PDB file of C-alpha atoms and ligand atoms in Angstrom:
ATOM      1  CA  MET A 107     -70.488  26.637 -88.813  1.00  0.00           C
ATOM      2  CA  LYS A 108     -72.345  25.100 -91.723  1.00  0.00           C
ATOM      3  CA  SER A 109     -75.171  27.019 -93.107  1.00  0.00           C
ATOM      4  CA  LEU A 110     -78.844  25.910 -92.759  1.00  0.00           C
ATOM      5  CA  LEU A 111     -81.296  26.655 -95.552  1.00  0.00           C
ATOM      6  CA  LYS A 112     -84.118  28.724 -94.187  1.00  0.00           C
ATOM      7  CA  LEU A 113     -87.617  27.794 -95.505  1.00  0.00           C
ATOM      8  CA  ALA A 114     -90.933  29.666 -94.718  1.00  0.00           C
ATOM      9  CA  VAL A 115     -94.157  27.736 -94.630  1.00  0.00           C
ATOM     10  CA  GLN A 116     -97.684  28.898 -93.800  1.00  0.00           C
ATOM     11  CA  LYS A 117     -98.344  28.770 -90.149  1.00  0.00           C
ATOM     12  CA  SER A 118    -101.952  27.875 -90.573  1.00  0.00           C
ATOM     13  CA  GLY A 119    -104.215  27.868 -93.500  1.00  0.00           C
ATOM     14  CA  ARG A 120    -104.916  26.076 -96.752  1.00  0.00           C
ATOM     15  CA  LEU A 121    -101.163  25.331 -97.453  1.00  0.00           C
ATOM     16  CA  SER A 122     -99.769  24.439 -94.101  1.00  0.00           C
ATOM     17  CA  THR A 123    -100.687  20.777 -93.938  1.00  0.00           C
ATOM     18  CA  ASP A 124     -99.703  19.935 -97.345  1.00  0.00           C
ATOM     19  CA  SER A 125     -96.499  21.802 -97.099  1.00  0.00           C
ATOM     20  CA  MET A 126     -95.482  19.618 -94.039  1.00  0.00           C
ATOM     21  CA  ASN A 127     -96.789  16.523 -95.616  1.00  0.00           C
ATOM     22  CA  LEU A 128     -94.449  17.324 -98.711  1.00  0.00           C
ATOM     23  CA  LEU A 129     -91.534  17.656 -96.509  1.00  0.00           C
ATOM     24  CA  GLU A 130     -92.176  14.573 -94.388  1.00  0.00           C
ATOM     25  CA  ASP A 131     -92.925  12.441 -97.478  1.00  0.00           C
ATOM     26  CA  SER A 132     -89.709  13.792 -98.887  1.00  0.00           C
ATOM     27  CA  ARG A 133     -87.848  12.194 -95.908  1.00  0.00           C
ATOM     28  CA  PHE A 134     -86.969  15.359 -93.974  1.00  0.00           C
ATOM     29  CA  ILE A 135     -87.064  14.257 -90.319  1.00  0.00           C
ATOM     30  CA  PHE A 136     -88.277  16.946 -87.677  1.00  0.00           C
ATOM     31  CA  PRO A 137     -88.872  16.785 -83.990  1.00  0.00           C
ATOM     32  CA  ASP A 138     -92.390  17.110 -82.591  1.00  0.00           C
ATOM     33  CA  TYR A 139     -93.423  20.563 -84.071  1.00  0.00           C
ATOM     34  CA  SER A 140     -96.973  21.353 -82.688  1.00  0.00           C
ATOM     35  CA  ASP A 141     -97.060  24.879 -81.390  1.00  0.00           C
ATOM     36  CA  GLN A 142     -93.394  25.579 -82.598  1.00  0.00           C
ATOM     37  CA  LEU A 143     -92.597  28.602 -84.836  1.00  0.00           C
ATOM     38  CA  LYS A 144     -89.355  27.302 -86.049  1.00  0.00           C
ATOM     39  CA  ILE A 145     -87.945  23.737 -86.199  1.00  0.00           C
ATOM     40  CA  THR A 146     -84.793  22.072 -87.625  1.00  0.00           C
ATOM     41  CA  ALA A 147     -84.480  19.115 -89.610  1.00  0.00           C
ATOM     42  CA  SER A 148     -82.289  16.309 -87.952  1.00  0.00           C
ATOM     43  CA  ASN A 149     -81.058  14.714 -91.231  1.00  0.00           C
ATOM     44  CA  PHE A 150     -80.647  17.825 -93.461  1.00  0.00           C
ATOM     45  CA  PRO A 151     -79.358  21.275 -93.175  1.00  0.00           C
ATOM     46  CA  LEU A 152     -82.851  22.841 -93.025  1.00  0.00           C
ATOM     47  CA  GLU A 153     -84.679  25.243 -90.784  1.00  0.00           C
ATOM     48  CA  VAL A 154     -88.496  25.629 -91.147  1.00  0.00           C
ATOM     49  CA  TYR A 155     -90.117  28.945 -90.156  1.00  0.00           C
ATOM     50  CA  PHE A 156     -93.967  29.166 -89.690  1.00  0.00           C
ATOM     51  CA  LEU A 157     -95.174  32.408 -90.884  1.00  0.00           C
ATOM     52  CA  ARG A 158     -98.303  34.222 -92.054  1.00  0.00           C
ATOM     53  CA  ALA A 159     -98.675  33.626 -95.859  1.00  0.00           C
ATOM     54  CA  ASP A 160     -98.808  37.132 -96.589  1.00  0.00           C
ATOM     55  CA  ASP A 161     -95.417  37.825 -94.991  1.00  0.00           C
ATOM     56  CA  ILE A 162     -93.596  34.962 -96.983  1.00  0.00           C
ATOM     57  CA  PRO A 163     -93.004  36.700-100.360  1.00  0.00           C
ATOM     58  CA  ARG A 164     -91.360  39.828 -98.586  1.00  0.00           C
ATOM     59  CA  PHE A 165     -89.277  37.923 -96.214  1.00  0.00           C
ATOM     60  CA  VAL A 166     -87.985  35.752 -99.144  1.00  0.00           C
ATOM     61  CA  SER A 167     -87.099  38.729-101.151  1.00  0.00           C
ATOM     62  CA  LYS A 168     -85.345  40.461 -98.106  1.00  0.00           C
ATOM     63  CA  GLY A 169     -83.397  37.409 -97.542  1.00  0.00           C
ATOM     64  CA  VAL A 170     -84.966  36.821 -93.967  1.00  0.00           C
ATOM     65  CA  VAL A 171     -85.444  33.340 -95.117  1.00  0.00           C
ATOM     66  CA  ASP A 172     -83.866  31.630 -98.205  1.00  0.00           C
ATOM     67  CA  ILE A 173     -86.945  29.787 -99.757  1.00  0.00           C
ATOM     68  CA  GLY A 174     -90.644  29.691 -98.979  1.00  0.00           C
ATOM     69  CA  ILE A 175     -93.809  27.605 -99.931  1.00  0.00           C
ATOM     70  CA  VAL A 176     -96.658  29.851-100.658  1.00  0.00           C
ATOM     71  CA  GLY A 177     -99.682  30.365-103.094  1.00  0.00           C
ATOM     72  CA  GLU A 178     -99.297  31.709-106.425  1.00  0.00           C
ATOM     73  CA  ASN A 179    -102.135  34.189-105.654  1.00  0.00           C
ATOM     74  CA  THR A 180    -100.139  35.675-102.697  1.00  0.00           C
ATOM     75  CA  VAL A 181     -97.179  35.811-104.799  1.00  0.00           C
ATOM     76  CA  ILE A 182     -98.928  37.832-107.376  1.00  0.00           C
ATOM     77  CA  GLU A 183    -100.523  40.107-105.092  1.00  0.00           C
ATOM     78  CA  ARG A 184     -97.419  40.921-103.282  1.00  0.00           C
ATOM     79  CA  ASN A 185     -95.336  41.282-106.373  1.00  0.00           C
ATOM     80  CA  GLU A 186     -91.823  41.155-104.569  1.00  0.00           C
ATOM     81  CA  PRO A 187     -88.662  40.378-106.466  1.00  0.00           C
ATOM     82  CA  ILE A 188     -88.127  36.555-105.975  1.00  0.00           C
ATOM     83  CA  LEU A 189     -87.255  33.662-107.998  1.00  0.00           C
ATOM     84  CA  LEU A 190     -89.510  30.820-108.798  1.00  0.00           C
ATOM     85  CA  HIS A 191     -88.196  27.327-108.274  1.00  0.00           C
ATOM     86  CA  LYS A 192     -91.072  24.977-108.688  1.00  0.00           C
ATOM     87  CA  HIS A 193     -94.778  24.570-109.095  1.00  0.00           C
ATOM     88  CA  LEU A 194     -95.791  22.349-106.320  1.00  0.00           C
ATOM     89  CA  ASP A 195     -99.038  20.755-107.641  1.00  0.00           C
ATOM     90  CA  PHE A 196    -101.062  21.218-104.418  1.00  0.00           C
ATOM     91  CA  GLY A 197    -103.065  23.996-102.884  1.00  0.00           C
ATOM     92  CA  LYS A 198    -105.047  24.478-106.155  1.00  0.00           C
ATOM     93  CA  CYS A 199    -107.576  27.288-106.067  1.00  0.00           C
ATOM     94  CA  ARG A 200    -108.602  30.480-108.127  1.00  0.00           C
ATOM     95  CA  LEU A 201    -109.194  34.021-107.387  1.00  0.00           C
ATOM     96  CA  SER A 202    -112.715  34.884-108.616  1.00  0.00           C
ATOM     97  CA  ILE A 203    -115.151  37.519-108.710  1.00  0.00           C
ATOM     98  CA  ALA A 204    -118.528  36.402-107.310  1.00  0.00           C
ATOM     99  CA  ILE A 205    -121.970  38.186-107.235  1.00  0.00           C
ATOM    100  CA  PRO A 206    -125.151  37.519-105.427  1.00  0.00           C
ATOM    101  CA  GLU A 207    -126.772  34.338-106.665  1.00  0.00           C
ATOM    102  CA  ASP A 208    -130.071  35.759-107.644  1.00  0.00           C
ATOM    103  CA  GLN A 209    -128.412  38.561-109.897  1.00  0.00           C
ATOM    104  CA  ARG A 210    -127.866  38.145-113.732  1.00  0.00           C
ATOM    105  CA  TYR A 211    -124.378  38.450-115.190  1.00  0.00           C
ATOM    106  CA  GLU A 212    -123.577  38.868-118.719  1.00  0.00           C
ATOM    107  CA  GLY A 213    -119.851  39.757-118.759  1.00  0.00           C
ATOM    108  CA  ILE A 214    -117.144  41.765-116.989  1.00  0.00           C
ATOM    109  CA  GLN A 215    -118.849  45.083-117.994  1.00  0.00           C
ATOM    110  CA  ASP A 216    -121.601  44.233-115.473  1.00  0.00           C
ATOM    111  CA  VAL A 217    -118.815  44.894-112.818  1.00  0.00           C
ATOM    112  CA  TYR A 218    -118.711  48.520-113.951  1.00  0.00           C
ATOM    113  CA  GLY A 219    -119.222  51.079-111.203  1.00  0.00           C
ATOM    114  CA  LYS A 220    -119.747  48.218-108.543  1.00  0.00           C
ATOM    115  CA  ARG A 221    -118.073  48.243-104.968  1.00  0.00           C
ATOM    116  CA  ILE A 222    -116.017  45.085-104.668  1.00  0.00           C
ATOM    117  CA  ALA A 223    -114.583  43.584-101.511  1.00  0.00           C
ATOM    118  CA  THR A 224    -111.407  41.787-101.657  1.00  0.00           C
ATOM    119  CA  SER A 225    -108.165  40.919 -99.769  1.00  0.00           C
ATOM    120  CA  TYR A 226    -106.392  40.985-103.254  1.00  0.00           C
ATOM    121  CA  PRO A 227    -106.526  44.780-104.180  1.00  0.00           C
ATOM    122  CA  ASN A 228    -103.581  44.824-106.451  1.00  0.00           C
ATOM    123  CA  THR A 229    -104.316  41.663-108.621  1.00  0.00           C
ATOM    124  CA  LEU A 230    -107.971  42.941-108.892  1.00  0.00           C
ATOM    125  CA  SER A 231    -107.100  46.422-109.765  1.00  0.00           C
ATOM    126  CA  ASN A 232    -104.770  45.244-112.507  1.00  0.00           C
ATOM    127  CA  TYR A 233    -107.431  42.886-113.854  1.00  0.00           C
ATOM    128  CA  LEU A 234    -109.864  45.769-113.900  1.00  0.00           C
ATOM    129  CA  LYS A 235    -107.477  48.056-115.637  1.00  0.00           C
ATOM    130  CA  GLU A 236    -106.719  45.430-118.261  1.00  0.00           C
ATOM    131  CA  ASN A 237    -110.538  45.131-118.972  1.00  0.00           C
ATOM    132  CA  LYS A 238    -111.057  48.748-118.786  1.00  0.00           C
ATOM    133  CA  ILE A 239    -113.424  48.737-116.009  1.00  0.00           C
ATOM    134  CA  ILE A 240    -113.815  51.315-113.334  1.00  0.00           C
ATOM    135  CA  ALA A 241    -114.923  50.161-109.962  1.00  0.00           C
ATOM    136  CA  ASP A 242    -114.437  50.822-106.232  1.00  0.00           C
ATOM    137  CA  ILE A 243    -112.266  48.205-104.450  1.00  0.00           C
ATOM    138  CA  GLU A 244    -113.031  47.730-100.665  1.00  0.00           C
ATOM    139  CA  MET A 245    -110.211  46.028 -98.872  1.00  0.00           C
ATOM    140  CA  MET A 246    -110.893  43.281 -96.326  1.00  0.00           C
ATOM    141  CA  ASN A 247    -108.484  41.139 -94.564  1.00  0.00           C
ATOM    142  CA  GLY A 248    -110.766  38.086 -94.260  1.00  0.00           C
ATOM    143  CA  SER A 249    -114.415  36.858 -94.248  1.00  0.00           C
ATOM    144  CA  VAL A 250    -114.902  38.589 -97.605  1.00  0.00           C
ATOM    145  CA  GLU A 251    -117.939  36.382 -98.309  1.00  0.00           C
ATOM    146  CA  LEU A 252    -119.785  38.385 -95.955  1.00  0.00           C
ATOM    147  CA  ALA A 253    -119.284  41.820 -97.408  1.00  0.00           C
ATOM    148  CA  VAL A 254    -122.426  41.907 -99.432  1.00  0.00           C
ATOM    149  CA  GLU A 255    -124.716  40.765 -96.829  1.00  0.00           C
ATOM    150  CA  ILE A 256    -123.092  43.408 -94.289  1.00  0.00           C
ATOM    151  CA  GLY A 257    -123.343  46.080 -96.996  1.00  0.00           C
ATOM    152  CA  ILE A 258    -119.632  46.824 -97.492  1.00  0.00           C
ATOM    153  CA  SER A 259    -119.885  45.930-101.157  1.00  0.00           C
ATOM    154  CA  ASP A 260    -121.969  44.877-104.094  1.00  0.00           C
ATOM    155  CA  ILE A 261    -119.969  41.969-105.145  1.00  0.00           C
ATOM    156  CA  ILE A 262    -116.693  40.513-104.066  1.00  0.00           C
ATOM    157  CA  CYS A 263    -113.300  39.009-105.399  1.00  0.00           C
ATOM    158  CA  ASP A 264    -111.973  36.143-103.270  1.00  0.00           C
ATOM    159  CA  ILE A 265    -110.190  32.681-103.299  1.00  0.00           C
ATOM    160  CA  VAL A 266    -112.417  29.867-104.262  1.00  0.00           C
ATOM    161  CA  SER A 267    -111.587  26.223-104.038  1.00  0.00           C
ATOM    162  CA  SER A 268    -114.522  23.903-103.510  1.00  0.00           C
ATOM    163  CA  GLY A 269    -117.070  26.791-103.916  1.00  0.00           C
ATOM    164  CA  ASN A 270    -118.661  25.893-100.608  1.00  0.00           C
ATOM    165  CA  THR A 271    -117.950  29.161 -98.831  1.00  0.00           C
ATOM    166  CA  LEU A 272    -119.500  31.089-101.863  1.00  0.00           C
ATOM    167  CA  ARG A 273    -122.661  28.736-101.726  1.00  0.00           C
ATOM    168  CA  LEU A 274    -123.170  29.006 -98.010  1.00  0.00           C
ATOM    169  CA  ASN A 275    -123.248  32.784 -98.452  1.00  0.00           C
ATOM    170  CA  ASN A 276    -125.577  32.893-101.491  1.00  0.00           C
ATOM    171  CA  LEU A 277    -123.014  33.923-103.950  1.00  0.00           C
ATOM    172  CA  LYS A 278    -121.999  32.694-107.307  1.00  0.00           C
ATOM    173  CA  GLU A 279    -118.697  32.757-109.155  1.00  0.00           C
ATOM    174  CA  VAL A 280    -118.725  34.708-112.479  1.00  0.00           C
ATOM    175  CA  GLU A 281    -115.147  35.573-113.461  1.00  0.00           C
ATOM    176  CA  VAL A 282    -111.936  33.700-112.810  1.00  0.00           C
ATOM    177  CA  ILE A 283    -109.039  36.220-112.391  1.00  0.00           C
ATOM    178  CA  LEU A 284    -106.143  33.764-111.842  1.00  0.00           C
ATOM    179  CA  ASN A 285    -105.634  30.080-111.098  1.00  0.00           C
ATOM    180  CA  SER A 286    -103.186  29.193-108.330  1.00  0.00           C
ATOM    181  CA  GLU A 287    -101.284  26.531-106.709  1.00  0.00           C
ATOM    182  CA  ALA A 288     -98.435  26.292-104.007  1.00  0.00           C
ATOM    183  CA  LEU A 289     -94.938  27.539-105.355  1.00  0.00           C
ATOM    184  CA  LEU A 290     -91.541  27.190-104.090  1.00  0.00           C
ATOM    185  CA  ILE A 291     -90.036  30.506-104.255  1.00  0.00           C
ATOM    186  CA  GLY A 292     -86.594  31.593-103.334  1.00  0.00           C
ATOM    187  CA  ASN A 293     -84.229  34.616-102.592  1.00  0.00           C
ATOM    188  CA  LYS A 294     -82.464  35.860-105.570  1.00  0.00           C
ATOM    189  CA  PHE A 295     -78.984  36.223-103.927  1.00  0.00           C
ATOM    190  CA  LEU A 296     -78.041  32.989-102.138  1.00  0.00           C
ATOM    191  CA  SER A 297     -74.526  32.115-101.234  1.00  0.00           C
ATOM    192  CA  GLU A 298     -72.969  29.372-103.297  1.00  0.00           C
ATOM    193  CA  GLU A 299     -73.356  27.101-100.067  1.00  0.00           C
ATOM    194  CA  LYS A 300     -76.889  27.720 -99.844  1.00  0.00           C
ATOM    195  CA  GLN A 301     -77.416  27.300-103.417  1.00  0.00           C
ATOM    196  CA  SER A 302     -75.852  23.881-103.206  1.00  0.00           C
ATOM    197  CA  ILE A 303     -77.993  22.881-100.195  1.00  0.00           C
ATOM    198  CA  LEU A 304     -81.047  24.335-102.265  1.00  0.00           C
ATOM    199  CA  GLU A 305     -80.402  21.960-105.164  1.00  0.00           C
ATOM    200  CA  LYS A 306     -80.167  18.938-102.852  1.00  0.00           C
ATOM    201  CA  PHE A 307     -83.456  20.038-101.384  1.00  0.00           C
ATOM    202  CA  ILE A 308     -85.264  20.412-104.693  1.00  0.00           C
ATOM    203  CA  PHE A 309     -83.861  17.009-105.759  1.00  0.00           C
ATOM    204  CA  LYS A 310     -85.483  15.504-102.502  1.00  0.00           C
ATOM    205  CA  ILE A 311     -88.814  17.112-102.988  1.00  0.00           C
ATOM    206  CA  GLY A 312     -88.861  16.382-106.663  1.00  0.00           C
ATOM    207  CA  TYR A 313     -88.214  12.647-106.092  1.00  0.00           C
ATOM    208  CA  LYS A 314     -90.603  12.079-103.061  1.00  0.00           C
ATOM    209  CA  TRP A 315     -92.960   9.792-105.008  1.00  0.00           C
ATOM    210  CA  VAL A 316     -90.076   7.500-106.009  1.00  0.00           C
ATOM    211  CA  TYR A 317     -89.289   7.173-102.419  1.00  0.00           C
ATOM    212  CA  VAL A 318     -92.916   6.450-101.507  1.00  0.00           C
ATOM    213  CA  TRP A 319     -93.425   3.971-104.092  1.00  0.00           C
ATOM    214  CA  GLY A 320     -90.056   2.286-103.399  1.00  0.00           C
ATOM    215  CA  GLU A 321     -91.389   1.392 -99.909  1.00  0.00           C
ATOM    216  CA  ILE A 322     -94.681  -0.456-101.155  1.00  0.00           C
TER     217      ILE A 322
HETATM  218  C1  PRP B 492    -110.327  31.129 -98.750  1.00  0.00           C
HETATM  219  C2  PRP B 492    -111.533  32.003 -98.917  1.00  0.00           C
HETATM  220  C3  PRP B 492    -112.671  31.465 -98.638  1.00  0.00           C
HETATM  221  C4  PRP B 492    -112.280  29.990 -98.726  1.00  0.00           C
HETATM  222  C5  PRP B 492    -112.921  29.300 -99.996  1.00  0.00           C
HETATM  223  O1  PRP B 492    -109.880  31.355 -97.342  1.00  0.00           O
HETATM  224  O2  PRP B 492    -111.236  33.195 -98.409  1.00  0.00           O
HETATM  225  O3  PRP B 492    -112.962  31.746 -97.343  1.00  0.00           O
HETATM  226  O4  PRP B 492    -110.852  29.858 -98.805  1.00  0.00           O
HETATM  227  O5  PRP B 492    -112.684  27.817-100.022  1.00  0.00           O
HETATM  228  P1  PRP B 492    -113.885  27.040-100.586  1.00  0.00           P
HETATM  229  O6  PRP B 492    -114.260  27.550-102.020  1.00  0.00           O
HETATM  230  O7  PRP B 492    -113.250  25.570-100.522  1.00  0.00           O
HETATM  231  O8  PRP B 492    -114.991  27.056 -99.641  1.00  0.00           O
HETATM  232  P2  PRP B 492    -108.376  30.608 -97.071  1.00  0.00           P
HETATM  233  O9  PRP B 492    -108.751  29.204 -96.408  1.00  0.00           O
HETATM  234  O10 PRP B 492    -107.498  30.644 -98.003  1.00  0.00           O
HETATM  235  O11 PRP B 492    -108.089  31.640 -95.769  1.00  0.00           O
HETATM  236  P3  PRP B 492    -108.211  33.029 -95.802  1.00  0.00           P
HETATM  237  O12 PRP B 492    -109.378  33.123 -94.721  1.00  0.00           O
HETATM  238  O13 PRP B 492    -106.857  33.518 -94.988  1.00  0.00           O
HETATM  239  O14 PRP B 492    -108.323  33.731 -97.032  1.00  0.00           O
END
């Protein structure tokens, strides 16, 4: 049986719609996929798995899937041994430290001794070490912008895109820890057959704008 290239995309969240738009604009054809966890393209040897973003780097590194579309923020936080194939130019956001809007901020030294809530403990801890800052990291899996109000932390470190969630929670961004966008990542040990399918896949997604413009 011929191999299928297995691609993981985020099931729901900031990258899911743009990931599927990229595939459809690149002329991969799928059956109706609402509520599906796995779909197969009808015109290319490609299977798409809908997974939680946090699981994608590990599943790619273990070879459960061959490639994945996931945010740079997640790739850096998970630090798995994977290959980076392509920056995808969507899903742009940043991981930032934010503090209550009425507090003064003069520099990273103001973070010293603070309790910081985050879903990105590894990335934050590395950043604090590089800046020789000692602080307490409080892990939260979501709704981090509520941490100060509910008394879990003094400040937060979370994803910022438009900045609306910070504003709505009376917080202000004071330090950008990293800039992020969607990446195409891959397993390091693909068979020759899968490698050849992957090259065709990358060619198709790389040339999507040529296809779109060609139609107008
Ligand atoms: C992130 C972050 C904020 C929001 C910020 O959540 O946790 O809640 O985006 O975006 P904004 O600056 O445009 O308001 P995300 O949607 O990535 O999902 P998450 O809850 O899984 O972190």
